[in-house]
mmCIF file of C-alpha atoms and ligand atoms in Angstrom:
data_model
loop_
_atom_site.group_PDB
_atom_site.id
_atom_site.type_symbol
_atom_site.label_atom_id
_atom_site.label_comp_id
_atom_site.label_asym_id
_atom_site.label_seq_id
_atom_site.Cartn_x
_atom_site.Cartn_y
_atom_site.Cartn_z
ATOM 1 C CA UNK A 1 -2.446 -5.985 27.056
ATOM 2 C CA UNK A 2 -5.282 -8.413 26.491
ATOM 3 C CA UNK A 3 -7.649 -6.255 24.484
ATOM 4 C CA UNK A 4 -9.587 -8.195 21.878
ATOM 5 C CA UNK A 5 -7.693 -6.774 18.933
ATOM 6 C CA UNK A 6 -4.482 -8.507 19.977
ATOM 7 C CA UNK A 7 -6.181 -11.811 19.355
ATOM 8 C CA UNK A 8 -5.784 -11.076 15.665
ATOM 9 C CA UNK A 9 -2.373 -12.499 14.705
ATOM 10 C CA UNK A 10 -1.681 -9.692 12.225
ATOM 11 C CA UNK A 11 -2.175 -7.008 14.893
ATOM 12 C CA UNK A 12 -0.186 -8.989 17.445
ATOM 13 C CA UNK A 13 2.752 -9.127 15.011
ATOM 14 C CA UNK A 14 2.439 -5.377 14.439
ATOM 15 C CA UNK A 15 2.610 -4.922 18.206
ATOM 16 C CA UNK A 16 6.027 -6.590 18.017
ATOM 17 C CA UNK A 17 4.980 -10.031 19.226
ATOM 18 C CA UNK A 18 6.589 -12.854 17.271
ATOM 19 C CA UNK A 19 3.961 -15.329 16.138
ATOM 20 C CA UNK A 20 4.561 -19.097 15.970
ATOM 21 C CA UNK A 21 3.563 -18.816 12.297
ATOM 22 C CA UNK A 22 3.729 -15.417 10.678
ATOM 23 C CA UNK A 23 0.404 -13.870 9.686
ATOM 24 C CA UNK A 24 0.007 -13.597 5.899
ATOM 25 C CA UNK A 25 -1.420 -11.082 3.472
ATOM 26 C CA UNK A 26 -0.225 -10.132 -0.005
ATOM 27 C CA UNK A 27 0.092 -6.679 -1.486
ATOM 28 C CA UNK A 28 -2.511 -6.274 -4.248
ATOM 29 C CA UNK A 29 -4.182 -9.482 -3.070
ATOM 30 C CA UNK A 30 -7.440 -8.355 -4.657
ATOM 31 C CA UNK A 31 -7.526 -7.833 -8.387
ATOM 32 C CA UNK A 32 -7.005 -9.184 -11.827
ATOM 33 C CA UNK A 33 -5.452 -12.593 -11.076
ATOM 34 C CA UNK A 34 -8.844 -13.550 -9.565
ATOM 35 C CA UNK A 35 -11.563 -14.570 -12.062
ATOM 36 C CA UNK A 36 -14.248 -13.438 -9.600
ATOM 37 C CA UNK A 37 -12.658 -9.944 -9.581
ATOM 38 C CA UNK A 38 -12.471 -9.790 -13.380
ATOM 39 C CA UNK A 39 -16.120 -10.674 -13.507
ATOM 40 C CA UNK A 40 -17.378 -7.860 -11.263
ATOM 41 C CA UNK A 41 -14.794 -5.430 -12.680
ATOM 42 C CA UNK A 42 -16.096 -6.053 -16.231
ATOM 43 C CA UNK A 43 -19.478 -4.695 -15.198
ATOM 44 C CA UNK A 44 -18.097 -1.326 -14.018
ATOM 45 C CA UNK A 45 -17.970 1.726 -16.277
ATOM 46 C CA UNK A 46 -14.404 2.521 -15.241
ATOM 47 C CA UNK A 47 -11.866 1.556 -12.605
ATOM 48 C CA UNK A 48 -12.536 4.746 -10.610
ATOM 49 C CA UNK A 49 -16.268 4.103 -10.806
ATOM 50 C CA UNK A 50 -15.592 0.670 -9.382
ATOM 51 C CA UNK A 51 -13.477 2.213 -6.584
ATOM 52 C CA UNK A 52 -16.317 4.601 -5.707
ATOM 53 C CA UNK A 53 -19.006 1.889 -5.481
ATOM 54 C CA UNK A 54 -19.061 0.317 -1.997
ATOM 55 C CA UNK A 55 -20.972 -2.786 -3.149
ATOM 56 C CA UNK A 56 -18.080 -3.478 -5.558
ATOM 57 C CA UNK A 57 -15.219 -2.566 -3.225
ATOM 58 C CA UNK A 58 -16.603 -4.547 -0.282
ATOM 59 C CA UNK A 59 -16.923 -7.591 -2.528
ATOM 60 C CA UNK A 60 -13.441 -7.136 -4.086
ATOM 61 C CA UNK A 61 -11.887 -6.792 -0.614
ATOM 62 C CA UNK A 62 -13.579 -9.973 0.600
ATOM 63 C CA UNK A 63 -12.842 -12.155 -2.447
ATOM 64 C CA UNK A 64 -9.229 -13.052 -1.561
ATOM 65 C CA UNK A 65 -10.174 -13.550 2.114
ATOM 66 C CA UNK A 66 -12.832 -16.098 1.172
ATOM 67 C CA UNK A 67 -10.587 -17.914 -1.237
ATOM 68 C CA UNK A 68 -7.326 -18.021 0.739
ATOM 69 C CA UNK A 69 -8.066 -17.086 4.361
ATOM 70 C CA UNK A 70 -5.453 -14.330 4.634
ATOM 71 C CA UNK A 71 -4.892 -12.788 8.079
ATOM 72 C CA UNK A 72 -5.620 -9.278 6.837
ATOM 73 C CA UNK A 73 -7.896 -7.651 4.278
ATOM 74 C CA UNK A 74 -6.897 -4.400 2.553
ATOM 75 C CA UNK A 75 -9.450 -1.804 1.525
ATOM 76 C CA UNK A 76 -10.059 -2.073 -2.208
ATOM 77 C CA UNK A 77 -9.215 1.333 -3.628
ATOM 78 C CA UNK A 78 -6.165 2.982 -5.198
ATOM 79 C CA UNK A 79 -3.505 5.465 -4.112
ATOM 80 C CA UNK A 80 -4.611 7.800 -6.936
ATOM 81 C CA UNK A 81 -8.093 8.490 -5.546
ATOM 82 C CA UNK A 82 -6.417 11.196 -3.454
ATOM 83 C CA UNK A 83 -5.246 13.298 -6.442
ATOM 84 C CA UNK A 84 -8.721 12.729 -7.880
ATOM 85 C CA UNK A 85 -10.279 14.100 -4.672
ATOM 86 C CA UNK A 86 -7.845 17.032 -4.824
ATOM 87 C CA UNK A 87 -9.361 17.965 -8.171
ATOM 88 C CA UNK A 88 -6.770 16.578 -10.589
ATOM 89 C CA UNK A 89 -8.202 14.684 -13.543
ATOM 90 C CA UNK A 90 -7.418 10.944 -13.112
ATOM 91 C CA UNK A 91 -8.359 8.077 -15.427
ATOM 92 C CA UNK A 92 -7.215 4.474 -15.770
ATOM 93 C CA UNK A 93 -6.661 3.185 -19.293
ATOM 94 C CA UNK A 94 -7.181 -0.575 -19.555
ATOM 95 C CA UNK A 95 -3.839 -2.249 -20.055
ATOM 96 C CA UNK A 96 -1.951 1.026 -19.780
ATOM 97 C CA UNK A 97 -2.277 2.169 -16.194
ATOM 98 C CA UNK A 98 -3.160 5.529 -14.705
ATOM 99 C CA UNK A 99 -3.338 8.810 -16.626
ATOM 100 C CA UNK A 100 -3.452 12.149 -14.798
ATOM 101 C CA UNK A 101 -3.469 15.659 -16.158
ATOM 102 C CA UNK A 102 0.187 16.478 -15.377
ATOM 103 C CA UNK A 103 1.001 19.370 -13.051
ATOM 104 C CA UNK A 104 3.522 21.349 -15.097
ATOM 105 C CA UNK A 105 3.847 24.632 -13.212
ATOM 106 C CA UNK A 106 2.521 26.925 -10.473
ATOM 107 C CA UNK A 107 -0.723 27.402 -12.374
ATOM 108 C CA UNK A 108 -1.284 23.649 -12.418
ATOM 109 C CA UNK A 109 -0.606 23.441 -8.703
ATOM 110 C CA UNK A 110 -2.953 26.324 -7.951
ATOM 111 C CA UNK A 111 -5.810 24.468 -9.639
ATOM 112 C CA UNK A 112 -5.665 21.803 -6.920
ATOM 113 C CA UNK A 113 -8.097 22.009 -4.045
ATOM 114 C CA UNK A 114 -6.541 22.950 -0.693
ATOM 115 C CA UNK A 115 -8.341 20.008 0.881
ATOM 116 C CA UNK A 116 -9.703 16.790 -0.622
ATOM 117 C CA UNK A 117 -13.365 16.684 -1.622
ATOM 118 C CA UNK A 118 -14.356 14.322 1.198
ATOM 119 C CA UNK A 119 -17.625 13.495 -0.449
ATOM 120 C CA UNK A 120 -15.704 11.876 -3.280
ATOM 121 C CA UNK A 121 -13.907 9.632 -0.763
ATOM 122 C CA UNK A 122 -17.000 8.726 1.264
ATOM 123 C CA UNK A 123 -17.365 5.369 -0.572
ATOM 124 C CA UNK A 124 -13.992 4.277 0.859
ATOM 125 C CA UNK A 125 -15.130 5.077 4.389
ATOM 126 C CA UNK A 126 -18.433 3.323 3.816
ATOM 127 C CA UNK A 127 -16.538 0.292 2.485
ATOM 128 C CA UNK A 128 -14.451 0.110 5.661
ATOM 129 C CA UNK A 129 -17.512 0.521 7.823
ATOM 130 C CA UNK A 130 -19.290 -2.363 6.084
ATOM 131 C CA UNK A 131 -16.193 -4.578 6.181
ATOM 132 C CA UNK A 132 -15.962 -4.308 9.969
ATOM 133 C CA UNK A 133 -18.896 -6.677 10.296
ATOM 134 C CA UNK A 134 -18.418 -8.637 7.048
ATOM 135 C CA UNK A 135 -14.933 -9.934 7.872
ATOM 136 C CA UNK A 136 -14.211 -13.068 9.904
ATOM 137 C CA UNK A 137 -13.345 -12.150 13.512
ATOM 138 C CA UNK A 138 -9.654 -13.063 13.257
ATOM 139 C CA UNK A 139 -9.030 -11.070 10.055
ATOM 140 C CA UNK A 140 -7.663 -7.538 10.450
ATOM 141 C CA UNK A 141 -8.676 -4.631 8.225
ATOM 142 C CA UNK A 142 -5.970 -2.464 6.617
ATOM 143 C CA UNK A 143 -6.464 1.038 5.231
ATOM 144 C CA UNK A 144 -3.853 2.696 3.031
ATOM 145 C CA UNK A 145 -2.615 5.646 1.060
ATOM 146 C CA UNK A 146 0.335 6.372 -1.173
ATOM 147 C CA UNK A 147 3.332 8.147 0.326
ATOM 148 C CA UNK A 148 3.578 11.845 -0.590
ATOM 149 C CA UNK A 149 6.598 11.300 -2.875
ATOM 150 C CA UNK A 150 5.034 8.410 -4.798
ATOM 151 C CA UNK A 151 1.690 10.178 -5.257
ATOM 152 C CA UNK A 152 3.423 13.444 -6.220
ATOM 153 C CA UNK A 153 5.514 11.585 -8.799
ATOM 154 C CA UNK A 154 2.320 10.467 -10.587
ATOM 155 C CA UNK A 155 0.789 13.941 -10.247
ATOM 156 C CA UNK A 156 3.788 15.553 -11.961
ATOM 157 C CA UNK A 157 4.411 12.965 -14.704
ATOM 158 C CA UNK A 158 0.742 12.185 -15.227
ATOM 159 C CA UNK A 159 1.583 8.483 -15.398
ATOM 160 C CA UNK A 160 4.005 5.812 -14.260
ATOM 161 C CA UNK A 161 7.433 6.051 -15.926
ATOM 162 C CA UNK A 162 10.487 3.761 -15.632
ATOM 163 C CA UNK A 163 12.150 5.927 -12.958
ATOM 164 C CA UNK A 164 9.716 8.799 -12.266
ATOM 165 C CA UNK A 165 12.269 11.089 -13.948
ATOM 166 C CA UNK A 166 9.779 13.895 -14.623
ATOM 167 C CA UNK A 167 9.061 14.401 -10.905
ATOM 168 C CA UNK A 168 12.748 14.198 -9.987
ATOM 169 C CA UNK A 169 13.588 16.834 -12.572
ATOM 170 C CA UNK A 170 10.684 19.010 -11.433
ATOM 171 C CA UNK A 171 11.867 18.775 -7.807
ATOM 172 C CA UNK A 172 15.384 19.942 -8.798
ATOM 173 C CA UNK A 173 14.063 22.812 -10.918
ATOM 174 C CA UNK A 174 11.213 23.961 -8.669
ATOM 175 C CA UNK A 175 12.012 22.765 -5.142
ATOM 176 C CA UNK A 176 9.644 25.248 -3.490
ATOM 177 C CA UNK A 177 6.695 24.391 -5.664
ATOM 178 C CA UNK A 178 7.404 20.689 -5.332
ATOM 179 C CA UNK A 179 7.700 21.154 -1.566
ATOM 180 C CA UNK A 180 4.292 22.839 -1.535
ATOM 181 C CA UNK A 181 2.804 19.862 -3.379
ATOM 182 C CA UNK A 182 4.425 17.446 -0.902
ATOM 183 C CA UNK A 183 3.075 19.500 2.038
ATOM 184 C CA UNK A 184 -0.410 19.445 0.519
ATOM 185 C CA UNK A 185 -0.163 15.653 0.222
ATOM 186 C CA UNK A 186 1.142 15.216 3.781
ATOM 187 C CA UNK A 187 -1.888 17.069 5.157
ATOM 188 C CA UNK A 188 -4.433 15.438 2.846
ATOM 189 C CA UNK A 189 -3.000 11.940 3.396
ATOM 190 C CA UNK A 190 -2.971 12.358 7.184
ATOM 191 C CA UNK A 191 -6.627 13.417 7.175
ATOM 192 C CA UNK A 192 -7.474 10.611 4.757
ATOM 193 C CA UNK A 193 -5.835 7.948 6.941
ATOM 194 C CA UNK A 194 -7.461 9.311 10.098
ATOM 195 C CA UNK A 195 -10.874 9.148 8.382
ATOM 196 C CA UNK A 196 -10.126 5.557 7.354
ATOM 197 C CA UNK A 197 -9.203 4.645 10.934
ATOM 198 C CA UNK A 198 -12.353 6.252 12.290
ATOM 199 C CA UNK A 199 -14.351 4.275 9.702
ATOM 200 C CA UNK A 200 -12.819 0.961 10.770
ATOM 201 C CA UNK A 201 -9.237 0.458 9.546
ATOM 202 C CA UNK A 202 -7.254 -1.293 12.286
ATOM 203 C CA UNK A 203 -3.857 -0.627 10.710
ATOM 204 C CA UNK A 204 -2.724 1.496 7.784
ATOM 205 C CA UNK A 205 -0.018 1.009 5.186
ATOM 206 C CA UNK A 206 1.731 3.843 3.375
ATOM 207 C CA UNK A 207 2.924 2.710 -0.074
ATOM 208 C CA UNK A 208 6.120 4.456 -1.178
ATOM 209 C CA UNK A 209 6.481 2.447 -4.365
ATOM 210 C CA UNK A 210 8.941 4.897 -5.906
ATOM 211 C CA UNK A 211 11.166 5.521 -2.852
ATOM 212 C CA UNK A 212 14.039 3.725 -4.555
ATOM 213 C CA UNK A 213 14.699 6.139 -7.414
ATOM 214 C CA UNK A 214 16.030 9.062 -5.359
ATOM 215 C CA UNK A 215 19.666 9.857 -4.423
ATOM 216 C CA UNK A 216 20.325 9.934 -0.633
ATOM 217 C CA UNK A 217 19.807 13.662 -0.050
ATOM 218 C CA UNK A 218 16.588 13.768 -2.081
ATOM 219 C CA UNK A 219 15.461 10.539 -0.441
ATOM 220 C CA UNK A 220 15.838 12.228 2.930
ATOM 221 C CA UNK A 221 14.022 15.368 1.796
ATOM 222 C CA UNK A 222 11.169 13.971 -0.304
ATOM 223 C CA UNK A 223 10.618 10.489 1.185
ATOM 224 C CA UNK A 224 11.812 10.295 4.775
ATOM 225 C CA UNK A 225 10.879 13.758 6.088
ATOM 226 C CA UNK A 226 7.352 13.857 4.584
ATOM 227 C CA UNK A 227 6.702 10.293 5.724
ATOM 228 C CA UNK A 228 7.792 11.199 9.270
ATOM 229 C CA UNK A 229 5.496 14.247 9.186
ATOM 230 C CA UNK A 230 2.580 12.172 7.895
ATOM 231 C CA UNK A 231 3.102 9.482 10.540
ATOM 232 C CA UNK A 232 3.362 12.079 13.327
ATOM 233 C CA UNK A 233 0.105 13.715 12.228
ATOM 234 C CA UNK A 234 -1.784 10.419 12.158
ATOM 235 C CA UNK A 235 -0.318 9.244 15.469
ATOM 236 C CA UNK A 236 -1.216 12.542 17.160
ATOM 237 C CA UNK A 237 -4.867 11.836 16.424
ATOM 238 C CA UNK A 238 -4.983 8.013 16.381
ATOM 239 C CA UNK A 239 -2.132 6.882 18.631
ATOM 240 C CA UNK A 240 -3.380 3.301 18.918
ATOM 241 C CA UNK A 241 -3.369 2.414 15.225
ATOM 242 C CA UNK A 242 -0.223 0.738 13.885
ATOM 243 C CA UNK A 243 1.351 2.136 10.729
ATOM 244 C CA UNK A 244 3.305 0.123 8.138
ATOM 245 C CA UNK A 245 5.685 1.992 5.846
ATOM 246 C CA UNK A 246 6.662 0.366 2.538
ATOM 247 C CA UNK A 247 9.663 2.169 1.033
ATOM 248 C CA UNK A 248 10.187 0.065 -2.075
ATOM 249 C CA UNK A 249 13.709 0.016 -3.465
ATOM 250 C CA UNK A 250 15.329 1.650 -0.445
ATOM 251 C CA UNK A 251 17.279 -1.392 0.793
ATOM 252 C CA UNK A 252 20.515 0.426 1.599
ATOM 253 C CA UNK A 253 18.767 3.381 3.261
ATOM 254 C CA UNK A 254 16.464 1.519 5.657
ATOM 255 C CA UNK A 255 18.459 2.851 8.617
ATOM 256 C CA UNK A 256 16.827 6.222 7.958
ATOM 257 C CA UNK A 257 13.544 4.759 9.233
ATOM 258 C CA UNK A 258 15.036 3.379 12.432
ATOM 259 C CA UNK A 259 14.253 6.439 14.504
ATOM 260 C CA UNK A 260 10.861 7.102 12.982
ATOM 261 C CA UNK A 261 8.520 7.124 15.940
ATOM 262 C CA UNK A 262 5.097 5.711 15.232
ATOM 263 C CA UNK A 263 6.115 3.270 12.508
ATOM 264 C CA UNK A 264 5.173 -0.204 13.754
ATOM 265 C CA UNK A 265 6.511 -2.133 10.773
ATOM 266 C CA UNK A 266 8.557 -1.708 7.627
ATOM 267 C CA UNK A 267 7.478 -3.449 4.431
ATOM 268 C CA UNK A 268 10.516 -4.805 2.625
ATOM 269 C CA UNK A 269 10.876 -5.265 -1.093
ATOM 270 C CA UNK A 270 12.243 -8.370 -2.755
ATOM 271 C CA UNK A 271 15.849 -7.180 -2.859
ATOM 272 C CA UNK A 272 16.242 -6.807 0.910
ATOM 273 C CA UNK A 273 18.232 -9.371 2.881
ATOM 274 C CA UNK A 274 16.286 -10.197 6.079
ATOM 275 C CA UNK A 275 19.362 -10.065 8.331
ATOM 276 C CA UNK A 276 20.448 -6.723 6.835
ATOM 277 C CA UNK A 277 17.012 -5.213 7.471
ATOM 278 C CA UNK A 278 16.996 -6.580 11.006
ATOM 279 C CA UNK A 279 20.389 -4.991 11.643
ATOM 280 C CA UNK A 280 19.246 -1.571 10.376
ATOM 281 C CA UNK A 281 15.893 -1.432 12.172
ATOM 282 C CA UNK A 282 15.093 -1.495 15.901
ATOM 283 C CA UNK A 283 14.009 -4.797 17.427
ATOM 284 C CA UNK A 284 10.509 -3.593 18.253
ATOM 285 C CA UNK A 285 9.720 -2.781 14.594
ATOM 286 C CA UNK A 286 8.001 -5.698 12.877
ATOM 287 C CA UNK A 287 9.238 -6.659 9.416
ATOM 288 C CA UNK A 288 6.896 -7.401 6.516
ATOM 289 C CA UNK A 289 7.812 -9.148 3.282
ATOM 290 C CA UNK A 290 9.310 -10.137 0.970
ATOM 291 C CA UNK A 291 8.776 -13.077 -1.373
ATOM 292 C CA UNK A 292 9.521 -12.285 -5.015
ATOM 293 C CA UNK A 293 6.185 -11.941 -6.898
ATOM 294 C CA UNK A 294 7.891 -13.695 -9.836
ATOM 295 C CA UNK A 295 8.696 -16.757 -7.692
ATOM 296 C CA UNK A 296 4.975 -16.817 -6.986
ATOM 297 C CA UNK A 297 4.234 -16.777 -10.720
ATOM 298 C CA UNK A 298 6.828 -19.513 -11.341
ATOM 299 C CA UNK A 299 5.663 -21.899 -8.616
ATOM 300 C CA UNK A 300 7.342 -25.269 -8.079
ATOM 301 C CA UNK A 301 10.755 -25.358 -6.473
ATOM 302 C CA UNK A 302 11.404 -21.647 -6.919
ATOM 303 C CA UNK A 303 8.294 -20.890 -4.899
ATOM 304 C CA UNK A 304 8.891 -23.464 -2.165
ATOM 305 C CA UNK A 305 12.497 -22.389 -1.703
ATOM 306 C CA UNK A 306 11.513 -18.736 -1.768
ATOM 307 C CA UNK A 307 8.857 -19.246 0.903
ATOM 308 C CA UNK A 308 11.246 -21.229 3.091
ATOM 309 C CA UNK A 309 13.984 -18.611 2.825
ATOM 310 C CA UNK A 310 11.589 -15.833 3.795
ATOM 311 C CA UNK A 311 10.297 -17.845 6.781
ATOM 312 C CA UNK A 312 13.803 -18.731 7.883
ATOM 313 C CA UNK A 313 15.301 -15.283 7.314
ATOM 314 C CA UNK A 314 12.712 -13.438 9.385
ATOM 315 C CA UNK A 315 12.278 -16.087 12.083
ATOM 316 C CA UNK A 316 14.103 -14.102 14.789
ATOM 317 C CA UNK A 317 11.714 -11.126 14.459
ATOM 318 C CA UNK A 318 8.044 -10.262 14.608
ATOM 319 C CA UNK A 319 7.269 -10.976 10.939
ATOM 320 C CA UNK A 320 4.315 -10.545 8.605
ATOM 321 C CA UNK A 321 4.594 -12.762 5.533
ATOM 322 C CA UNK A 322 4.015 -10.827 2.310
ATOM 323 C CA UNK A 323 5.440 -10.296 -1.151
ATOM 324 C CA UNK A 324 8.189 -7.808 -1.939
ATOM 325 C CA UNK A 325 5.795 -5.978 -4.289
ATOM 326 C CA UNK A 326 2.267 -6.446 -5.592
ATOM 327 C CA UNK A 327 0.940 -9.764 -6.856
ATOM 328 C CA UNK A 328 1.094 -9.983 -10.664
ATOM 329 C CA UNK A 329 -2.039 -10.503 -12.791
ATOM 330 C CA UNK A 330 -0.638 -13.717 -14.332
ATOM 331 C CA UNK A 331 -0.225 -15.383 -10.901
ATOM 332 C CA UNK A 332 -1.802 -18.875 -10.792
ATOM 333 C CA UNK A 333 -4.285 -19.269 -7.969
ATOM 334 C CA UNK A 334 -2.820 -22.656 -6.991
ATOM 335 C CA UNK A 335 0.481 -20.927 -6.215
ATOM 336 C CA UNK A 336 -1.192 -18.565 -3.762
ATOM 337 C CA UNK A 337 -2.836 -21.586 -2.133
ATOM 338 C CA UNK A 338 0.648 -23.098 -1.897
ATOM 339 C CA UNK A 339 1.869 -20.102 0.151
ATOM 340 C CA UNK A 340 -0.937 -20.552 2.627
ATOM 341 C CA UNK A 341 -0.317 -24.292 2.975
ATOM 342 C CA UNK A 342 3.426 -23.915 3.375
ATOM 343 C CA UNK A 343 3.417 -20.936 5.749
ATOM 344 C CA UNK A 344 0.634 -22.317 7.905
ATOM 345 C CA UNK A 345 2.138 -25.791 7.903
ATOM 346 C CA UNK A 346 5.685 -24.656 8.512
HETATM 347 O O1 LIG B 401 -5.597 -5.847 -3.016
HETATM 348 C C1 LIG B 401 -5.248 -4.679 -3.196
HETATM 349 O O2 LIG B 401 -4.186 -4.263 -2.724
HETATM 350 C C2 LIG B 401 -6.169 -3.809 -3.979
HETATM 351 C C3 LIG B 401 -6.132 -2.362 -3.690
HETATM 352 C C4 LIG B 401 -5.016 -1.588 -4.406
HETATM 353 C C5 LIG B 401 -4.993 -1.251 -5.793
HETATM 354 N N1 LIG B 401 -3.926 -0.443 -6.010
HETATM 355 C C6 LIG B 401 -5.998 -1.694 -6.794
HETATM 356 C C7 LIG B 401 -5.704 -1.559 -8.239
HETATM 357 C C8 LIG B 401 -3.885 -1.021 -3.819
HETATM 358 C C9 LIG B 401 -3.394 -1.125 -2.385
HETATM 359 C C10 LIG B 401 -3.207 -0.288 -4.850
HETATM 360 C C11 LIG B 401 -1.974 0.490 -4.595
HETATM 361 C C12 LIG B 401 -1.306 1.187 -5.712
HETATM 362 N N2 LIG B 401 -1.874 1.762 -6.817
HETATM 363 C C13 LIG B 401 0.081 1.463 -5.738
HETATM 364 C C14 LIG B 401 1.083 1.098 -4.667
HETATM 365 C C15 LIG B 401 1.457 -0.345 -4.710
HETATM 366 C C16 LIG B 401 2.290 -0.744 -5.894
HETATM 367 O O3 LIG B 401 1.838 -1.663 -6.579
HETATM 368 O O4 LIG B 401 3.360 -0.187 -6.113
HETATM 369 C C17 LIG B 401 0.340 2.155 -6.945
HETATM 370 C C18 LIG B 401 1.695 2.642 -7.417
HETATM 371 C C19 LIG B 401 -0.912 2.346 -7.598
HETATM 372 C C20 LIG B 401 -1.177 3.091 -8.872
HETATM 373 C C21 LIG B 401 -1.766 2.209 -9.906
HETATM 374 N N3 LIG B 401 -3.069 1.732 -9.891
HETATM 375 C C22 LIG B 401 -1.159 1.707 -11.088
HETATM 376 C C23 LIG B 401 0.281 1.989 -11.513
HETATM 377 C C24 LIG B 401 -2.112 0.923 -11.765
HETATM 378 C C25 LIG B 401 -1.985 0.249 -13.104
HETATM 379 C C26 LIG B 401 -1.045 -0.884 -13.098
HETATM 380 C C27 LIG B 401 -1.485 -2.015 -12.195
HETATM 381 O O5 LIG B 401 -0.681 -2.414 -11.345
HETATM 382 O O6 LIG B 401 -2.611 -2.463 -12.321
HETATM 383 C C28 LIG B 401 -3.282 0.910 -10.974
HETATM 384 C C29 LIG B 401 -4.563 0.207 -11.274
HETATM 385 C C30 LIG B 401 -5.084 -0.729 -10.240
HETATM 386 N N4 LIG B 401 -5.114 -0.511 -8.892
HETATM 387 C C31 LIG B 401 -5.711 -1.984 -10.505
HETATM 388 C C32 LIG B 401 -6.098 -2.510 -9.261
HETATM 389 C C33 LIG B 401 -6.816 -3.797 -8.995
HETATM 390 C C34 LIG B 401 -5.941 -2.583 -11.888
HETATM 391 C C35 LIG B 401 -7.004 -1.839 -12.627
HETATM 392 C C36 LIG B 401 -8.210 -2.670 -13.017
HETATM 393 O O7 LIG B 401 -8.544 -3.658 -12.358
HETATM 394 O O8 LIG B 401 -8.850 -2.269 -13.990
#
């Protein structure tokens, strides 16, 4: 195929074509480690307000592209705008992270809308639409959502916890109710991603940041099956758009994604050995990852060696260079520049 979109290295890698140098983007590449983000963020009333203001989100998406020249830009938003659009109360406390009104029982679940309030999410679609023309021609545009399990775990606990224990306990005690919440999220997330694709996203990533806390049977039931259902729904309507799944912490269970039709790439966390991932996943699935965000904070030899090991480890496969989890706020900008120089020069 010679359609124009395959000229973008990021999309070519997602199509399974090994690139001479892997395309690069970094999870959470926009945000607090950038002074120019802190400056525009300080002017917003709240983080959600910022997320719902296209002038702000377009600018925040573009900032890391201008500074570093990444191969892909990711919509500036958050995975928790979906619970917000489903009618759950969501706030972000500075320095403390998200706070949601926890869903404690059937009554809490019944207060959710059956479908997201699309008007609330319109700013995200407008952001994507504007970015289509604002981005350099070779830079791809990524949309995203949280995976049903990860989003549900925040909806139940009302916040991040060390191991999302409240949602795990809830799922054991009330499997039917929890299943209904997961189903609601599968449908809402599929519609949300399709809307993002229609608005201009050329690929989408599904963040399952809490995949790693579940035992194998629950992992199958609450992570793998809902993800497969979500992917199938999106692919049925937008077959041409590649999907990246990021099951953080699921190193030993990656084989469960090997038969998942419609997943173009798997995002790998820091703990995954490249050769082990390659052995568990089919050759036409691209691999994305997985430099340790702390090596990026440290810089120096730790960073150079980390970059080289990632490049070397994934060399046999179609690879997208990324971190194993989101960039940390204390990351020095010079260290991000170092990644670009070393990967592009390698
Ligand atoms: O460049 C980008 O990727 C920006 C877009 C983006 C944000 N959040 C902005 C954000 C994306 C893709 C996310 C994903 C996200 N949000 C995930 C999955 C990825 C991961 O890191 O595991 C999760 C679990 C969330 C939920 C969330 N949002 C938490 C736990 C927090 C607080 C802690 C933290 O990491 O900041 C947020 C807030 C948030 N989301 C900020 C940003 C820039 C910081 C808030 C601020 O700037 O005031």
